[in-house]
Amino acid sequence: MMRRLTWAFALAAALLVLPGNDGCVTSEPETCDGVDNDLDGNVDEDFDRDRDGYVDGAVCALSYEDGELDCNDTNPTINPDAEERCNGIDDDCDGVVDIGEDEDGDGWTTCGGDCDDTDAHANPEGEERCNGVDDDCDGTVDNGFDRDGDGYATCGGDCNDNDASAHPGATEACNGLDDNCDGKIDEGCGYRGGAIQVTTAWNTRANLDVFITEPTGETLSFQHPESTSGGVMDHAARAGCGADFTRDQIENAFWAGDRIRKGDYRVSIHYWGECEGGGATTGAVTVALSGKVLGTYNLQLNPGTRRDVLTIRVR
């Protein structure tokens, strides 16, 4: 553009000193030809309406090369020097709309729907995986892997994808579970942990007790809340049917790390009797080792039964 305009200005200056008609040159209406026809010191100024430095390609195609022509002379953001954007417009006047660059080589550009053009696995034809990434670019992360619909999948930090109330950022409740998925059980509720922590919770008014038999044969329970090997039951639902349902539906036991014995710790639960027609109850036993939740065992119990639930093996 600058090369052609400089040449045109030099030609216009030369025309001023050509002999004939007493050395005068007559001013003419400006036409788009690379010449200052009206002798005002500007070349083709009437054909750059948006003043972006490029003349109207619809009028000046015979006098300028393709890279010097404005494909939309009413918009100063559109010209051969503009940056192409994803907007359905040929911003840089190269004759192509929104082609962009395929940075990750997956055959898709950002303008073509690639939601992450730095990851070849992420594109509109990508297969969704459980990885915290929107692999198929449908606007949803790990869709198909969030079973409980709480917005978190197992790979996204959901520690219990069968319970919509348990996920990262949830409020921790005193319910024997790791609600906020931080690896701890009922923090702030006063229950203690250690090398082993076993927390049991149930969901109806019931007279229920937990028994944990240690490798030595000694059994930890509400009747025997401390063992010789360091086991402590620091919360036991001993009030029977008169218990406070918000607190006494939980039992918690732990062993300090410096006194833990190797071997099997067998957990059983006795549902003595229902309260106020509670009937069968669902519940869960959550096990944590050294402050990190190992897993949760869901259960269902009927009144008047004792059930062996799980065994924790310490090696």
PDB file of C-alpha atoms in Angstrom:
ATOM      1  CA  MET A   1       0.000   0.000   0.000  1.00  0.00           C
ATOM      2  CA  MET A   2       2.700   2.486   0.991  1.00  0.00           C
ATOM      3  CA  ARG A   3       4.811   1.615  -2.053  1.00  0.00           C
ATOM      4  CA  ARG A   4       1.976   2.264  -4.480  1.00  0.00           C
ATOM      5  CA  LEU A   5       0.829   5.485  -2.790  1.00  0.00           C
ATOM      6  CA  THR A   6       4.381   6.875  -2.727  1.00  0.00           C
ATOM      7  CA  TRP A   7       4.756   6.181  -6.445  1.00  0.00           C
ATOM      8  CA  ALA A   8       1.389   7.766  -7.181  1.00  0.00           C
ATOM      9  CA  PHE A   9       2.295  10.912  -5.251  1.00  0.00           C
ATOM     10  CA  ALA A  10       5.552  11.240  -7.167  1.00  0.00           C
ATOM     11  CA  LEU A  11       3.664  10.935 -10.444  1.00  0.00           C
ATOM     12  CA  ALA A  12       1.205  13.615  -9.379  1.00  0.00           C
ATOM     13  CA  ALA A  13       4.074  15.949  -8.506  1.00  0.00           C
ATOM     14  CA  ALA A  14       5.653  15.352 -11.891  1.00  0.00           C
ATOM     15  CA  LEU A  15       2.411  16.217 -13.635  1.00  0.00           C
ATOM     16  CA  LEU A  16       2.546  19.656 -12.095  1.00  0.00           C
ATOM     17  CA  VAL A  17       5.664  20.645 -14.025  1.00  0.00           C
ATOM     18  CA  LEU A  18       4.776  19.207 -17.410  1.00  0.00           C
ATOM     19  CA  PRO A  19       4.721  21.875 -20.128  1.00  0.00           C
ATOM     20  CA  GLY A  20       1.541  22.845 -21.859  1.00  0.00           C
ATOM     21  CA  ASN A  21      -1.275  25.131 -20.991  1.00  0.00           C
ATOM     22  CA  ASP A  22       1.239  27.590 -19.468  1.00  0.00           C
ATOM     23  CA  GLY A  23       2.624  24.880 -17.130  1.00  0.00           C
ATOM     24  CA  CYS A  24      -0.646  24.493 -15.255  1.00  0.00           C
ATOM     25  CA  VAL A  25      -2.449  21.235 -14.559  1.00  0.00           C
ATOM     26  CA  THR A  26      -6.211  21.208 -14.215  1.00  0.00           C
ATOM     27  CA  SER A  27      -7.730  19.694 -11.070  1.00  0.00           C
ATOM     28  CA  GLU A  28     -10.059  16.788 -11.771  1.00  0.00           C
ATOM     29  CA  PRO A  29     -12.501  14.756  -9.660  1.00  0.00           C
ATOM     30  CA  GLU A  30     -10.729  12.107  -7.567  1.00  0.00           C
ATOM     31  CA  THR A  31     -10.852   8.618  -9.050  1.00  0.00           C
ATOM     32  CA  CYS A  32      -9.412   5.425  -7.577  1.00  0.00           C
ATOM     33  CA  ASP A  33      -6.324   5.095  -9.727  1.00  0.00           C
ATOM     34  CA  GLY A  34      -3.385   5.751  -7.428  1.00  0.00           C
ATOM     35  CA  VAL A  35      -3.162   9.401  -8.549  1.00  0.00           C
ATOM     36  CA  ASP A  36      -3.972  12.651  -6.745  1.00  0.00           C
ATOM     37  CA  ASN A  37      -6.538  13.725  -9.318  1.00  0.00           C
ATOM     38  CA  ASP A  38      -7.937  16.681  -7.379  1.00  0.00           C
ATOM     39  CA  LEU A  39      -4.476  18.010  -6.453  1.00  0.00           C
ATOM     40  CA  ASP A  40      -5.205  18.227  -2.723  1.00  0.00           C
ATOM     41  CA  GLY A  41      -2.092  16.310  -1.704  1.00  0.00           C
ATOM     42  CA  ASN A  42      -3.969  13.100  -0.959  1.00  0.00           C
ATOM     43  CA  VAL A  43      -4.288  10.015  -3.137  1.00  0.00           C
ATOM     44  CA  ASP A  44      -7.619   8.201  -3.470  1.00  0.00           C
ATOM     45  CA  GLU A  45      -8.828   9.597  -0.148  1.00  0.00           C
ATOM     46  CA  ASP A  46     -12.460   9.441  -1.233  1.00  0.00           C
ATOM     47  CA  PHE A  47     -12.244   5.659  -1.523  1.00  0.00           C
ATOM     48  CA  ASP A  48     -11.174   4.915   2.058  1.00  0.00           C
ATOM     49  CA  ARG A  49     -14.411   5.750   3.808  1.00  0.00           C
ATOM     50  CA  ASP A  50     -13.569   4.015   7.101  1.00  0.00           C
ATOM     51  CA  ARG A  51     -10.103   5.653   7.206  1.00  0.00           C
ATOM     52  CA  ASP A  52      -8.250   2.431   7.996  1.00  0.00           C
ATOM     53  CA  GLY A  53      -5.595   3.076   5.327  1.00  0.00           C
ATOM     54  CA  TYR A  54      -7.031   0.695   2.723  1.00  0.00           C
ATOM     55  CA  VAL A  55      -9.155   1.629  -0.309  1.00  0.00           C
ATOM     56  CA  ASP A  56     -12.496   0.085  -1.208  1.00  0.00           C
ATOM     57  CA  GLY A  57     -11.932  -3.205  -3.004  1.00  0.00           C
ATOM     58  CA  ALA A  58     -15.284  -2.973  -4.757  1.00  0.00           C
ATOM     59  CA  VAL A  59     -14.182   0.175  -6.618  1.00  0.00           C
ATOM     60  CA  CYS A  60     -10.394   0.086  -6.751  1.00  0.00           C
ATOM     61  CA  ALA A  61      -9.684  -3.495  -7.840  1.00  0.00           C
ATOM     62  CA  LEU A  62      -8.166  -2.426 -11.189  1.00  0.00           C
ATOM     63  CA  SER A  63      -5.633  -0.061  -9.613  1.00  0.00           C
ATOM     64  CA  TYR A  64      -4.488  -2.004  -6.527  1.00  0.00           C
ATOM     65  CA  GLU A  65      -3.341  -5.517  -5.710  1.00  0.00           C
ATOM     66  CA  ASP A  66      -5.473  -7.909  -3.642  1.00  0.00           C
ATOM     67  CA  GLY A  67      -3.494  -7.378  -0.438  1.00  0.00           C
ATOM     68  CA  GLU A  68      -4.087  -3.626  -0.677  1.00  0.00           C
ATOM     69  CA  LEU A  69      -7.882  -3.736  -0.978  1.00  0.00           C
ATOM     70  CA  ASP A  70     -10.421  -3.324   1.819  1.00  0.00           C
ATOM     71  CA  CYS A  71     -13.178  -5.953   1.604  1.00  0.00           C
ATOM     72  CA  ASN A  72     -15.457  -3.854   3.851  1.00  0.00           C
ATOM     73  CA  ASP A  73     -14.818  -0.125   3.605  1.00  0.00           C
ATOM     74  CA  THR A  74     -17.465   0.732   6.185  1.00  0.00           C
ATOM     75  CA  ASN A  75     -15.704  -0.983   9.102  1.00  0.00           C
ATOM     76  CA  PRO A  76     -12.185   0.140  10.129  1.00  0.00           C
ATOM     77  CA  THR A  77     -11.540  -3.148  11.980  1.00  0.00           C
ATOM     78  CA  ILE A  78     -11.774  -5.078   8.702  1.00  0.00           C
ATOM     79  CA  ASN A  79      -8.805  -4.767   6.329  1.00  0.00           C
ATOM     80  CA  PRO A  80      -5.844  -6.844   5.051  1.00  0.00           C
ATOM     81  CA  ASP A  81      -3.831  -6.025   8.183  1.00  0.00           C
ATOM     82  CA  ALA A  82      -6.553  -6.991  10.696  1.00  0.00           C
ATOM     83  CA  GLU A  83      -6.398 -10.107  12.893  1.00  0.00           C
ATOM     84  CA  GLU A  84      -8.871 -12.836  11.998  1.00  0.00           C
ATOM     85  CA  ARG A  85     -11.424 -13.481  14.752  1.00  0.00           C
ATOM     86  CA  CYS A  86     -14.103 -16.120  15.335  1.00  0.00           C
ATOM     87  CA  ASN A  87     -17.061 -13.985  14.353  1.00  0.00           C
ATOM     88  CA  GLY A  88     -18.329 -15.228  10.987  1.00  0.00           C
ATOM     89  CA  ILE A  89     -16.557 -12.353   9.183  1.00  0.00           C
ATOM     90  CA  ASP A  90     -13.530 -12.241   6.894  1.00  0.00           C
ATOM     91  CA  ASP A  91     -11.627  -9.790   9.117  1.00  0.00           C
ATOM     92  CA  ASP A  92      -8.306  -9.873   7.248  1.00  0.00           C
ATOM     93  CA  CYS A  93      -9.805  -9.790   3.738  1.00  0.00           C
ATOM     94  CA  ASP A  94      -8.096 -12.968   2.555  1.00  0.00           C
ATOM     95  CA  GLY A  95     -11.317 -14.423   1.184  1.00  0.00           C
ATOM     96  CA  VAL A  96     -11.682 -16.998   3.985  1.00  0.00           C
ATOM     97  CA  VAL A  97     -13.958 -16.676   7.030  1.00  0.00           C
ATOM     98  CA  ASP A  98     -12.681 -17.739  10.479  1.00  0.00           C
ATOM     99  CA  ILE A  99     -10.301 -20.477   9.340  1.00  0.00           C
ATOM    100  CA  GLY A 100      -7.849 -19.877  12.194  1.00  0.00           C
ATOM    101  CA  GLU A 101      -4.927 -22.130  13.083  1.00  0.00           C
ATOM    102  CA  ASP A 102      -5.142 -25.725  14.307  1.00  0.00           C
ATOM    103  CA  GLU A 103      -2.600 -25.388  17.109  1.00  0.00           C
ATOM    104  CA  ASP A 104      -2.853 -28.968  18.441  1.00  0.00           C
ATOM    105  CA  GLY A 105      -3.157 -30.750  15.082  1.00  0.00           C
ATOM    106  CA  ASP A 106      -6.437 -32.529  15.841  1.00  0.00           C
ATOM    107  CA  GLY A 107      -8.175 -31.243  12.727  1.00  0.00           C
ATOM    108  CA  TRP A 108     -10.232 -28.662  14.605  1.00  0.00           C
ATOM    109  CA  THR A 109      -9.657 -24.941  15.110  1.00  0.00           C
ATOM    110  CA  THR A 110     -11.021 -22.711  17.838  1.00  0.00           C
ATOM    111  CA  CYS A 111     -13.362 -21.107  15.325  1.00  0.00           C
ATOM    112  CA  GLY A 112     -14.484 -24.563  14.243  1.00  0.00           C
ATOM    113  CA  GLY A 113     -15.552 -25.598  17.735  1.00  0.00           C
ATOM    114  CA  ASP A 114     -12.289 -26.761  19.384  1.00  0.00           C
ATOM    115  CA  CYS A 115     -12.733 -25.823  23.047  1.00  0.00           C
ATOM    116  CA  ASP A 116      -9.033 -26.365  23.829  1.00  0.00           C
ATOM    117  CA  ASP A 117      -6.716 -25.977  20.865  1.00  0.00           C
ATOM    118  CA  THR A 118      -3.713 -26.936  22.998  1.00  0.00           C
ATOM    119  CA  ASP A 119      -5.051 -30.459  23.670  1.00  0.00           C
ATOM    120  CA  ALA A 120      -5.394 -32.821  20.701  1.00  0.00           C
ATOM    121  CA  HIS A 121      -7.756 -35.051  22.720  1.00  0.00           C
ATOM    122  CA  ALA A 122     -10.281 -32.241  23.191  1.00  0.00           C
ATOM    123  CA  ASN A 123     -12.460 -31.449  20.160  1.00  0.00           C
ATOM    124  CA  PRO A 124     -16.106 -31.866  19.067  1.00  0.00           C
ATOM    125  CA  GLU A 125     -15.410 -35.481  18.050  1.00  0.00           C
ATOM    126  CA  GLY A 126     -13.391 -36.323  21.169  1.00  0.00           C
ATOM    127  CA  GLU A 127     -14.408 -39.166  23.470  1.00  0.00           C
ATOM    128  CA  GLU A 128     -15.395 -37.974  26.927  1.00  0.00           C
ATOM    129  CA  ARG A 129     -13.159 -39.409  29.645  1.00  0.00           C
ATOM    130  CA  CYS A 130     -13.243 -39.053  33.417  1.00  0.00           C
ATOM    131  CA  ASN A 131     -10.368 -36.607  33.722  1.00  0.00           C
ATOM    132  CA  GLY A 132     -11.749 -33.218  34.716  1.00  0.00           C
ATOM    133  CA  VAL A 133     -11.649 -32.039  31.060  1.00  0.00           C
ATOM    134  CA  ASP A 134     -14.414 -31.322  28.538  1.00  0.00           C
ATOM    135  CA  ASP A 135     -13.058 -33.818  25.983  1.00  0.00           C
ATOM    136  CA  ASP A 136     -15.978 -33.626  23.530  1.00  0.00           C
ATOM    137  CA  CYS A 137     -16.373 -29.825  23.746  1.00  0.00           C
ATOM    138  CA  ASP A 138     -20.069 -29.950  24.619  1.00  0.00           C
ATOM    139  CA  GLY A 139     -19.643 -27.492  27.474  1.00  0.00           C
ATOM    140  CA  THR A 140     -19.859 -30.124  30.227  1.00  0.00           C
ATOM    141  CA  VAL A 141     -16.918 -31.686  32.070  1.00  0.00           C
ATOM    142  CA  ASP A 142     -16.969 -35.459  32.647  1.00  0.00           C
ATOM    143  CA  ASN A 143     -20.597 -35.833  31.538  1.00  0.00           C
ATOM    144  CA  GLY A 144     -21.656 -39.432  31.958  1.00  0.00           C
ATOM    145  CA  PHE A 145     -19.348 -39.938  34.930  1.00  0.00           C
ATOM    146  CA  ASP A 146     -21.292 -37.953  37.549  1.00  0.00           C
ATOM    147  CA  ARG A 147     -23.732 -40.596  38.772  1.00  0.00           C
ATOM    148  CA  ASP A 148     -25.324 -38.562  41.558  1.00  0.00           C
ATOM    149  CA  GLY A 149     -25.657 -35.348  39.558  1.00  0.00           C
ATOM    150  CA  ASP A 150     -23.900 -33.084  42.062  1.00  0.00           C
ATOM    151  CA  GLY A 151     -21.540 -31.616  39.466  1.00  0.00           C
ATOM    152  CA  TYR A 152     -18.539 -33.702  40.546  1.00  0.00           C
ATOM    153  CA  ALA A 153     -17.314 -37.020  39.179  1.00  0.00           C
ATOM    154  CA  THR A 154     -14.995 -39.446  40.931  1.00  0.00           C
ATOM    155  CA  CYS A 155     -12.111 -38.162  38.844  1.00  0.00           C
ATOM    156  CA  GLY A 156     -13.107 -34.618  39.826  1.00  0.00           C
ATOM    157  CA  GLY A 157     -12.727 -35.290  43.525  1.00  0.00           C
ATOM    158  CA  ASP A 158     -16.139 -36.765  44.413  1.00  0.00           C
ATOM    159  CA  CYS A 159     -15.445 -39.234  47.219  1.00  0.00           C
ATOM    160  CA  ASN A 160     -18.963 -40.713  47.091  1.00  0.00           C
ATOM    161  CA  ASP A 161     -20.570 -40.505  43.659  1.00  0.00           C
ATOM    162  CA  ASN A 162     -23.699 -42.246  44.938  1.00  0.00           C
ATOM    163  CA  ASP A 163     -24.544 -39.388  47.299  1.00  0.00           C
ATOM    164  CA  ALA A 164     -25.246 -35.926  45.859  1.00  0.00           C
ATOM    165  CA  SER A 165     -24.661 -34.315  49.263  1.00  0.00           C
ATOM    166  CA  ALA A 166     -21.033 -35.517  49.335  1.00  0.00           C
ATOM    167  CA  HIS A 167     -18.613 -33.620  47.108  1.00  0.00           C
ATOM    168  CA  PRO A 168     -15.726 -31.128  47.352  1.00  0.00           C
ATOM    169  CA  GLY A 169     -16.907 -27.921  48.971  1.00  0.00           C
ATOM    170  CA  ALA A 170     -19.927 -29.457  50.707  1.00  0.00           C
ATOM    171  CA  THR A 171     -20.644 -28.599  54.338  1.00  0.00           C
ATOM    172  CA  GLU A 172     -19.346 -31.258  56.711  1.00  0.00           C
ATOM    173  CA  ALA A 173     -22.124 -32.731  58.856  1.00  0.00           C
ATOM    174  CA  CYS A 174     -21.859 -34.883  61.966  1.00  0.00           C
ATOM    175  CA  ASN A 175     -23.057 -38.014  60.221  1.00  0.00           C
ATOM    176  CA  GLY A 176     -20.125 -40.416  60.176  1.00  0.00           C
ATOM    177  CA  LEU A 177     -19.261 -39.533  56.569  1.00  0.00           C
ATOM    178  CA  ASP A 178     -16.721 -37.465  54.700  1.00  0.00           C
ATOM    179  CA  ASP A 179     -19.180 -34.943  53.238  1.00  0.00           C
ATOM    180  CA  ASN A 180     -16.677 -32.433  51.839  1.00  0.00           C
ATOM    181  CA  CYS A 181     -14.301 -35.069  50.443  1.00  0.00           C
ATOM    182  CA  ASP A 182     -11.251 -33.787  52.296  1.00  0.00           C
ATOM    183  CA  GLY A 183     -10.336 -37.278  53.509  1.00  0.00           C
ATOM    184  CA  LYS A 184     -11.550 -36.688  57.074  1.00  0.00           C
ATOM    185  CA  ILE A 185     -14.660 -37.888  58.918  1.00  0.00           C
ATOM    186  CA  ASP A 186     -16.846 -35.373  60.782  1.00  0.00           C
ATOM    187  CA  GLU A 187     -14.099 -32.875  61.493  1.00  0.00           C
ATOM    188  CA  GLY A 188     -15.377 -30.270  63.916  1.00  0.00           C
ATOM    189  CA  CYS A 189     -17.810 -32.724  65.513  1.00  0.00           C
ATOM    190  CA  GLY A 190     -15.514 -33.735  68.354  1.00  0.00           C
ATOM    191  CA  TYR A 191     -14.751 -37.265  67.162  1.00  0.00           C
ATOM    192  CA  ARG A 192     -11.126 -38.289  67.280  1.00  0.00           C
ATOM    193  CA  GLY A 193      -9.040 -40.141  64.718  1.00  0.00           C
ATOM    194  CA  GLY A 194      -5.735 -41.990  64.670  1.00  0.00           C
ATOM    195  CA  ALA A 195      -3.949 -44.738  62.797  1.00  0.00           C
ATOM    196  CA  ILE A 196      -7.385 -46.378  62.514  1.00  0.00           C
ATOM    197  CA  GLN A 197     -10.750 -44.646  62.799  1.00  0.00           C
ATOM    198  CA  VAL A 198     -14.086 -46.431  62.419  1.00  0.00           C
ATOM    199  CA  THR A 199     -17.208 -44.263  62.335  1.00  0.00           C
ATOM    200  CA  THR A 200     -20.686 -45.774  62.029  1.00  0.00           C
ATOM    201  CA  ALA A 201     -23.915 -43.882  61.339  1.00  0.00           C
ATOM    202  CA  TRP A 202     -27.504 -45.011  60.760  1.00  0.00           C
ATOM    203  CA  ASN A 203     -30.659 -43.326  59.562  1.00  0.00           C
ATOM    204  CA  THR A 204     -33.566 -44.266  61.842  1.00  0.00           C
ATOM    205  CA  ARG A 205     -34.280 -44.076  65.537  1.00  0.00           C
ATOM    206  CA  ALA A 206     -32.796 -47.367  66.638  1.00  0.00           C
ATOM    207  CA  ASN A 207     -30.975 -48.917  69.565  1.00  0.00           C
ATOM    208  CA  LEU A 208     -27.837 -49.948  67.675  1.00  0.00           C
ATOM    209  CA  ASP A 209     -24.282 -50.667  68.821  1.00  0.00           C
ATOM    210  CA  VAL A 210     -20.930 -51.294  67.152  1.00  0.00           C
ATOM    211  CA  PHE A 211     -18.465 -53.976  68.289  1.00  0.00           C
ATOM    212  CA  ILE A 212     -14.860 -54.049  67.069  1.00  0.00           C
ATOM    213  CA  THR A 213     -12.796 -57.114  67.917  1.00  0.00           C
ATOM    214  CA  GLU A 214      -9.038 -56.467  67.951  1.00  0.00           C
ATOM    215  CA  PRO A 215      -6.260 -58.894  66.899  1.00  0.00           C
ATOM    216  CA  THR A 216      -5.792 -59.755  70.589  1.00  0.00           C
ATOM    217  CA  GLY A 217      -9.434 -60.866  70.870  1.00  0.00           C
ATOM    218  CA  GLU A 218     -10.369 -57.880  73.017  1.00  0.00           C
ATOM    219  CA  THR A 219     -13.618 -56.203  71.882  1.00  0.00           C
ATOM    220  CA  LEU A 220     -14.188 -52.455  71.871  1.00  0.00           C
ATOM    221  CA  SER A 221     -17.824 -51.375  72.437  1.00  0.00           C
ATOM    222  CA  PHE A 222     -20.041 -49.064  74.505  1.00  0.00           C
ATOM    223  CA  GLN A 223     -19.638 -51.609  77.334  1.00  0.00           C
ATOM    224  CA  HIS A 224     -15.846 -51.625  76.976  1.00  0.00           C
ATOM    225  CA  PRO A 225     -14.868 -48.204  75.509  1.00  0.00           C
ATOM    226  CA  GLU A 226     -11.082 -48.557  76.043  1.00  0.00           C
ATOM    227  CA  SER A 227      -8.816 -51.490  75.206  1.00  0.00           C
ATOM    228  CA  THR A 228      -5.368 -52.404  76.459  1.00  0.00           C
ATOM    229  CA  SER A 229      -3.947 -51.894  72.970  1.00  0.00           C
ATOM    230  CA  GLY A 230      -5.035 -48.250  72.800  1.00  0.00           C
ATOM    231  CA  GLY A 231      -8.477 -48.511  71.235  1.00  0.00           C
ATOM    232  CA  VAL A 232     -10.972 -45.876  72.357  1.00  0.00           C
ATOM    233  CA  MET A 233     -14.684 -45.541  71.615  1.00  0.00           C
ATOM    234  CA  ASP A 234     -15.084 -41.818  72.208  1.00  0.00           C
ATOM    235  CA  HIS A 235     -18.701 -41.614  71.093  1.00  0.00           C
ATOM    236  CA  ALA A 236     -21.189 -44.411  71.727  1.00  0.00           C
ATOM    237  CA  ALA A 237     -24.960 -44.356  71.305  1.00  0.00           C
ATOM    238  CA  ARG A 238     -25.777 -45.741  74.731  1.00  0.00           C
ATOM    239  CA  ALA A 239     -29.036 -43.897  75.346  1.00  0.00           C
ATOM    240  CA  GLY A 240     -31.166 -46.449  73.491  1.00  0.00           C
ATOM    241  CA  CYS A 241     -34.489 -45.188  72.195  1.00  0.00           C
ATOM    242  CA  GLY A 242     -34.166 -42.035  74.261  1.00  0.00           C
ATOM    243  CA  ALA A 243     -31.182 -40.881  72.256  1.00  0.00           C
ATOM    244  CA  ASP A 244     -30.839 -37.515  70.560  1.00  0.00           C
ATOM    245  CA  PHE A 245     -31.320 -38.511  66.932  1.00  0.00           C
ATOM    246  CA  THR A 246     -28.998 -35.795  65.642  1.00  0.00           C
ATOM    247  CA  ARG A 247     -26.036 -36.996  67.709  1.00  0.00           C
ATOM    248  CA  ASP A 248     -26.591 -40.500  69.062  1.00  0.00           C
ATOM    249  CA  GLN A 249     -27.061 -42.218  65.734  1.00  0.00           C
ATOM    250  CA  ILE A 250     -23.256 -42.233  65.466  1.00  0.00           C
ATOM    251  CA  GLU A 251     -20.541 -44.309  67.097  1.00  0.00           C
ATOM    252  CA  ASN A 252     -16.851 -43.561  66.670  1.00  0.00           C
ATOM    253  CA  ALA A 253     -13.747 -45.553  67.623  1.00  0.00           C
ATOM    254  CA  PHE A 254     -10.043 -44.961  67.009  1.00  0.00           C
ATOM    255  CA  TRP A 255      -6.566 -46.324  67.738  1.00  0.00           C
ATOM    256  CA  ALA A 256      -3.518 -44.126  68.224  1.00  0.00           C
ATOM    257  CA  GLY A 257      -0.635 -44.828  65.871  1.00  0.00           C
ATOM    258  CA  ASP A 258       1.987 -45.558  68.506  1.00  0.00           C
ATOM    259  CA  ARG A 259       0.017 -48.467  70.000  1.00  0.00           C
ATOM    260  CA  ILE A 260      -1.637 -50.025  66.974  1.00  0.00           C
ATOM    261  CA  ARG A 261      -1.355 -53.820  66.739  1.00  0.00           C
ATOM    262  CA  LYS A 262      -0.981 -55.707  63.474  1.00  0.00           C
ATOM    263  CA  GLY A 263      -3.693 -58.145  62.490  1.00  0.00           C
ATOM    264  CA  ASP A 264      -7.434 -58.158  61.803  1.00  0.00           C
ATOM    265  CA  TYR A 265      -9.936 -55.704  63.291  1.00  0.00           C
ATOM    266  CA  ARG A 266     -13.425 -57.177  62.826  1.00  0.00           C
ATOM    267  CA  VAL A 267     -16.394 -54.791  62.830  1.00  0.00           C
ATOM    268  CA  SER A 268     -19.908 -56.025  63.654  1.00  0.00           C
ATOM    269  CA  ILE A 269     -23.154 -54.191  64.399  1.00  0.00           C
ATOM    270  CA  HIS A 270     -26.031 -55.241  66.638  1.00  0.00           C
ATOM    271  CA  TYR A 271     -29.449 -53.710  65.962  1.00  0.00           C
ATOM    272  CA  TRP A 272     -31.056 -54.375  69.348  1.00  0.00           C
ATOM    273  CA  GLY A 273     -34.479 -52.990  68.607  1.00  0.00           C
ATOM    274  CA  GLU A 274     -36.406 -50.360  66.724  1.00  0.00           C
ATOM    275  CA  CYS A 275     -37.586 -47.132  68.271  1.00  0.00           C
ATOM    276  CA  GLU A 276     -40.952 -45.582  67.411  1.00  0.00           C
ATOM    277  CA  GLY A 277     -41.530 -48.097  64.624  1.00  0.00           C
ATOM    278  CA  GLY A 278     -38.249 -47.323  62.896  1.00  0.00           C
ATOM    279  CA  GLY A 279     -38.060 -50.716  61.227  1.00  0.00           C
ATOM    280  CA  ALA A 280     -35.118 -51.591  59.013  1.00  0.00           C
ATOM    281  CA  THR A 281     -32.406 -48.963  58.848  1.00  0.00           C
ATOM    282  CA  THR A 282     -29.767 -48.037  56.325  1.00  0.00           C
ATOM    283  CA  GLY A 283     -26.385 -46.864  57.454  1.00  0.00           C
ATOM    284  CA  ALA A 284     -22.709 -46.683  56.663  1.00  0.00           C
ATOM    285  CA  VAL A 285     -19.392 -47.628  58.208  1.00  0.00           C
ATOM    286  CA  THR A 286     -16.547 -45.311  57.202  1.00  0.00           C
ATOM    287  CA  VAL A 287     -12.931 -46.335  57.778  1.00  0.00           C
ATOM    288  CA  ALA A 288     -10.026 -43.884  57.843  1.00  0.00           C
ATOM    289  CA  LEU A 289      -6.347 -44.753  58.132  1.00  0.00           C
ATOM    290  CA  SER A 290      -3.976 -42.090  59.440  1.00  0.00           C
ATOM    291  CA  GLY A 291      -6.528 -39.342  58.853  1.00  0.00           C
ATOM    292  CA  LYS A 292      -7.476 -40.296  55.292  1.00  0.00           C
ATOM    293  CA  VAL A 293     -10.723 -42.032  54.413  1.00  0.00           C
ATOM    294  CA  LEU A 294     -10.101 -45.519  53.042  1.00  0.00           C
ATOM    295  CA  GLY A 295     -13.702 -46.240  52.117  1.00  0.00           C
ATOM    296  CA  THR A 296     -17.351 -46.364  53.143  1.00  0.00           C
ATOM    297  CA  TYR A 297     -19.393 -49.543  53.482  1.00  0.00           C
ATOM    298  CA  ASN A 298     -23.158 -49.035  53.042  1.00  0.00           C
ATOM    299  CA  LEU A 299     -25.458 -51.406  54.892  1.00  0.00           C
ATOM    300  CA  GLN A 300     -29.057 -52.235  55.765  1.00  0.00           C
ATOM    301  CA  LEU A 301     -30.022 -53.767  59.096  1.00  0.00           C
ATOM    302  CA  ASN A 302     -33.182 -55.278  60.508  1.00  0.00           C
ATOM    303  CA  PRO A 303     -34.207 -55.076  64.185  1.00  0.00           C
ATOM    304  CA  GLY A 304     -32.985 -57.870  66.434  1.00  0.00           C
ATOM    305  CA  THR A 305     -30.003 -58.875  64.288  1.00  0.00           C
ATOM    306  CA  ARG A 306     -26.240 -58.777  64.643  1.00  0.00           C
ATOM    307  CA  ARG A 307     -24.150 -58.577  61.500  1.00  0.00           C
ATOM    308  CA  ASP A 308     -20.452 -58.869  60.717  1.00  0.00           C
ATOM    309  CA  VAL A 309     -19.795 -55.866  58.486  1.00  0.00           C
ATOM    310  CA  LEU A 310     -16.124 -55.733  57.533  1.00  0.00           C
ATOM    311  CA  THR A 311     -12.567 -56.602  58.516  1.00  0.00           C
ATOM    312  CA  ILE A 312      -9.665 -54.146  58.615  1.00  0.00           C
ATOM    313  CA  ARG A 313      -6.321 -55.865  58.158  1.00  0.00           C
ATOM    314  CA  VAL A 314      -3.227 -54.061  59.467  1.00  0.00           C
ATOM    315  CA  ARG A 315       0.101 -55.404  58.293  1.00  0.00           C
TER     316      ARG A 315
END
